[in-house]
């Protein structure tokens, strides 16, 4: 009996390690597999999806192993069903929801100078050149007062 207790005292750290690996590695992986399988089974004709390669398209034909995506009007490609990552506009299985991702417009803009684009109408001498001249101004503004004093760069394209 004492020998069995000795063996058990040597084995219990290994058993705890196996239990930790099960709960932190194997179980979440299996859960993700089941969730991914449900996602692939829920696909239907007309869904807008994104593939693992980043191709956006609409499902036109749905088969067991592949789907046909319309990526542009009258352009249809055949893609493996497993290559579809997520619905367009929704996060992929296992990714953070969009509410947790910081949008571009909410990020800090302290380092970036403010840029203004101004369009201007210019009269031309020759009537055949009318409408062909474009002037673009870009003014980088650090302060609102400095914007009034700054001279803009002017580009003329013909």
mmCIF file of C-alpha atoms in Angstrom:
data_model
loop_
_atom_site.group_PDB
_atom_site.id
_atom_site.type_symbol
_atom_site.label_atom_id
_atom_site.label_comp_id
_atom_site.label_asym_id
_atom_site.label_seq_id
_atom_site.Cartn_x
_atom_site.Cartn_y
_atom_site.Cartn_z
ATOM 1 C CA UNK A 1 0.000 0.000 0.000
ATOM 2 C CA UNK A 2 2.850 2.318 0.817
ATOM 3 C CA UNK A 3 4.445 1.625 -2.558
ATOM 4 C CA UNK A 4 1.195 2.607 -4.363
ATOM 5 C CA UNK A 5 1.107 5.920 -2.455
ATOM 6 C CA UNK A 6 4.739 6.532 -3.438
ATOM 7 C CA UNK A 7 3.939 6.000 -7.143
ATOM 8 C CA UNK A 8 0.819 8.196 -6.873
ATOM 9 C CA UNK A 9 2.857 11.009 -5.298
ATOM 10 C CA UNK A 10 5.211 10.895 -8.290
ATOM 11 C CA UNK A 11 2.435 10.757 -10.915
ATOM 12 C CA UNK A 12 0.018 13.443 -9.650
ATOM 13 C CA UNK A 13 2.016 16.439 -11.093
ATOM 14 C CA UNK A 14 1.916 14.747 -14.498
ATOM 15 C CA UNK A 15 -1.872 14.230 -14.199
ATOM 16 C CA UNK A 16 -2.364 17.899 -13.325
ATOM 17 C CA UNK A 17 -0.265 18.894 -16.346
ATOM 18 C CA UNK A 18 -2.397 16.694 -18.624
ATOM 19 C CA UNK A 19 -5.599 18.236 -17.210
ATOM 20 C CA UNK A 20 -4.273 21.764 -17.784
ATOM 21 C CA UNK A 21 -3.289 20.919 -21.365
ATOM 22 C CA UNK A 22 -6.765 19.479 -21.983
ATOM 23 C CA UNK A 23 -8.621 22.549 -20.699
ATOM 24 C CA UNK A 24 -6.324 25.178 -22.219
ATOM 25 C CA UNK A 25 -5.317 23.585 -25.523
ATOM 26 C CA UNK A 26 -7.366 20.641 -26.728
ATOM 27 C CA UNK A 27 -10.847 21.735 -25.633
ATOM 28 C CA UNK A 28 -10.733 25.255 -27.205
ATOM 29 C CA UNK A 29 -9.384 23.779 -30.436
ATOM 30 C CA UNK A 30 -12.258 21.321 -30.613
ATOM 31 C CA UNK A 31 -14.730 24.100 -29.846
ATOM 32 C CA UNK A 32 -13.305 26.192 -32.718
ATOM 33 C CA UNK A 33 -13.561 23.201 -35.086
ATOM 34 C CA UNK A 34 -17.234 22.726 -34.214
ATOM 35 C CA UNK A 35 -17.928 26.457 -34.618
ATOM 36 C CA UNK A 36 -16.139 26.512 -38.000
ATOM 37 C CA UNK A 37 -18.117 23.470 -39.156
ATOM 38 C CA UNK A 38 -21.367 25.211 -38.221
ATOM 39 C CA UNK A 39 -20.252 28.304 -40.133
ATOM 40 C CA UNK A 40 -19.520 26.281 -43.285
ATOM 41 C CA UNK A 41 -22.839 24.444 -42.996
ATOM 42 C CA UNK A 42 -24.704 27.762 -42.610
ATOM 43 C CA UNK A 43 -23.451 29.124 -45.937
ATOM 44 C CA UNK A 44 -26.193 29.697 -48.487
ATOM 45 C CA UNK A 45 -26.617 31.101 -51.969
ATOM 46 C CA UNK A 46 -26.403 34.896 -52.018
ATOM 47 C CA UNK A 47 -24.157 35.253 -48.927
ATOM 48 C CA UNK A 48 -21.382 37.818 -49.251
ATOM 49 C CA UNK A 49 -18.143 36.200 -48.030
ATOM 50 C CA UNK A 50 -14.377 36.741 -47.874
ATOM 51 C CA UNK A 51 -11.912 33.958 -48.695
ATOM 52 C CA UNK A 52 -8.628 33.258 -46.917
ATOM 53 C CA UNK A 53 -6.860 34.978 -49.813
ATOM 54 C CA UNK A 54 -8.876 38.149 -49.285
ATOM 55 C CA UNK A 55 -11.190 37.760 -52.277
ATOM 56 C CA UNK A 56 -14.635 39.251 -51.660
ATOM 57 C CA UNK A 57 -17.575 37.716 -53.471
ATOM 58 C CA UNK A 58 -21.160 36.524 -53.472
ATOM 59 C CA UNK A 59 -21.970 32.800 -53.406
ATOM 60 C CA UNK A 60 -23.723 31.771 -56.639
ATOM 61 C CA UNK A 61 -23.399 27.953 -56.514
ATOM 62 C CA UNK A 62 -22.932 25.906 -53.335
ATOM 63 C CA UNK A 63 -21.632 22.307 -53.469
ATOM 64 C CA UNK A 64 -20.243 19.878 -50.871
ATOM 65 C CA UNK A 65 -16.556 20.613 -51.464
ATOM 66 C CA UNK A 66 -16.544 23.954 -53.312
ATOM 67 C CA UNK A 67 -18.514 27.120 -53.966
ATOM 68 C CA UNK A 68 -18.667 29.405 -56.968
ATOM 69 C CA UNK A 69 -18.185 33.053 -56.064
ATOM 70 C CA UNK A 70 -19.158 36.000 -58.220
ATOM 71 C CA UNK A 71 -16.377 38.510 -57.600
ATOM 72 C CA UNK A 72 -17.475 41.012 -60.266
ATOM 73 C CA UNK A 73 -20.416 41.175 -62.655
ATOM 74 C CA UNK A 74 -20.243 38.056 -64.874
ATOM 75 C CA UNK A 75 -16.941 36.911 -63.259
ATOM 76 C CA UNK A 76 -17.357 33.646 -61.347
ATOM 77 C CA UNK A 77 -14.544 31.677 -59.689
ATOM 78 C CA UNK A 78 -14.535 28.228 -58.100
ATOM 79 C CA UNK A 79 -13.195 28.178 -54.517
ATOM 80 C CA UNK A 80 -12.796 25.378 -51.961
ATOM 81 C CA UNK A 81 -15.484 25.688 -49.305
ATOM 82 C CA UNK A 82 -12.851 25.535 -46.557
ATOM 83 C CA UNK A 83 -11.126 28.630 -48.033
ATOM 84 C CA UNK A 84 -14.040 30.834 -46.999
ATOM 85 C CA UNK A 85 -13.010 32.694 -43.840
ATOM 86 C CA UNK A 86 -16.025 34.781 -42.851
ATOM 87 C CA UNK A 87 -19.070 36.694 -43.951
ATOM 88 C CA UNK A 88 -18.323 40.116 -45.407
ATOM 89 C CA UNK A 89 -18.404 42.720 -42.645
ATOM 90 C CA UNK A 90 -18.302 40.182 -39.785
ATOM 91 C CA UNK A 91 -15.201 38.879 -37.992
ATOM 92 C CA UNK A 92 -13.863 35.415 -38.762
ATOM 93 C CA UNK A 93 -14.438 32.533 -36.368
ATOM 94 C CA UNK A 94 -12.177 33.085 -33.368
ATOM 95 C CA UNK A 95 -11.357 36.742 -34.155
ATOM 96 C CA UNK A 96 -12.226 39.735 -31.995
ATOM 97 C CA UNK A 97 -15.633 41.288 -32.696
ATOM 98 C CA UNK A 98 -15.656 44.613 -34.533
ATOM 99 C CA UNK A 99 -16.670 46.433 -31.339
ATOM 100 C CA UNK A 100 -13.315 45.524 -29.753
ATOM 101 C CA UNK A 101 -11.275 46.703 -32.753
ATOM 102 C CA UNK A 102 -10.416 50.424 -32.753
ATOM 103 C CA UNK A 103 -11.703 52.017 -35.967
ATOM 104 C CA UNK A 104 -9.276 54.079 -38.087
ATOM 105 C CA UNK A 105 -11.141 57.333 -37.443
ATOM 106 C CA UNK A 106 -10.971 56.817 -33.646
ATOM 107 C CA UNK A 107 -7.197 56.372 -33.579
ATOM 108 C CA UNK A 108 -4.999 59.208 -32.354
ATOM 109 C CA UNK A 109 -4.469 61.912 -34.970
ATOM 110 C CA UNK A 110 -2.055 64.024 -32.919
ATOM 111 C CA UNK A 111 0.960 63.062 -35.041
ATOM 112 C CA UNK A 112 -0.720 63.649 -38.394
ATOM 113 C CA UNK A 113 -1.053 67.219 -39.723
ATOM 114 C CA UNK A 114 -4.484 68.249 -40.933
ATOM 115 C CA UNK A 115 -4.769 68.255 -44.736
ATOM 116 C CA UNK A 116 -7.273 70.279 -46.726
ATOM 117 C CA UNK A 117 -8.037 69.790 -50.402
ATOM 118 C CA UNK A 118 -9.467 72.817 -52.183
ATOM 119 C CA UNK A 119 -10.836 72.884 -55.733
ATOM 120 C CA UNK A 120 -10.776 76.079 -57.763
ATOM 121 C CA UNK A 121 -12.396 77.044 -61.068
ATOM 122 C CA UNK A 122 -10.044 78.736 -63.530
ATOM 123 C CA UNK A 123 -10.935 80.606 -66.709
ATOM 124 C CA UNK A 124 -9.052 79.582 -69.853
ATOM 125 C CA UNK A 125 -8.305 81.626 -72.976
ATOM 126 C CA UNK A 126 -9.012 78.980 -75.610
ATOM 127 C CA UNK A 127 -12.573 77.522 -75.572
ATOM 128 C CA UNK A 128 -11.357 74.085 -76.727
ATOM 129 C CA UNK A 129 -9.256 73.819 -73.521
ATOM 130 C CA UNK A 130 -12.273 74.527 -71.331
ATOM 131 C CA UNK A 131 -12.778 71.864 -68.692
ATOM 132 C CA UNK A 132 -9.370 70.269 -69.165
ATOM 133 C CA UNK A 133 -7.398 72.285 -66.624
ATOM 134 C CA UNK A 134 -7.390 71.050 -63.045
ATOM 135 C CA UNK A 135 -5.772 72.860 -60.160
ATOM 136 C CA UNK A 136 -5.262 71.033 -56.894
ATOM 137 C CA UNK A 137 -4.152 72.673 -53.692
ATOM 138 C CA UNK A 138 -2.911 70.845 -50.666
ATOM 139 C CA UNK A 139 -2.467 72.809 -47.482
ATOM 140 C CA UNK A 140 -0.978 71.152 -44.428
ATOM 141 C CA UNK A 141 -2.212 72.877 -41.306
ATOM 142 C CA UNK A 142 -0.628 72.649 -37.861
ATOM 143 C CA UNK A 143 -2.745 75.349 -36.250
ATOM 144 C CA UNK A 144 -5.834 77.088 -37.535
ATOM 145 C CA UNK A 145 -4.045 80.467 -37.416
ATOM 146 C CA UNK A 146 -1.074 79.145 -39.362
ATOM 147 C CA UNK A 147 -3.425 78.007 -42.133
ATOM 148 C CA UNK A 148 -4.331 81.601 -42.935
ATOM 149 C CA UNK A 149 -0.679 82.620 -43.283
ATOM 150 C CA UNK A 150 0.548 79.560 -45.206
ATOM 151 C CA UNK A 151 0.978 79.714 -48.969
ATOM 152 C CA UNK A 152 -0.475 76.611 -50.657
ATOM 153 C CA UNK A 153 1.375 74.499 -53.197
ATOM 154 C CA UNK A 154 -0.345 74.610 -56.596
ATOM 155 C CA UNK A 155 -0.250 71.936 -59.281
ATOM 156 C CA UNK A 156 -1.567 72.479 -62.789
ATOM 157 C CA UNK A 157 -2.422 69.428 -64.880
ATOM 158 C CA UNK A 158 -3.392 69.656 -68.500
#
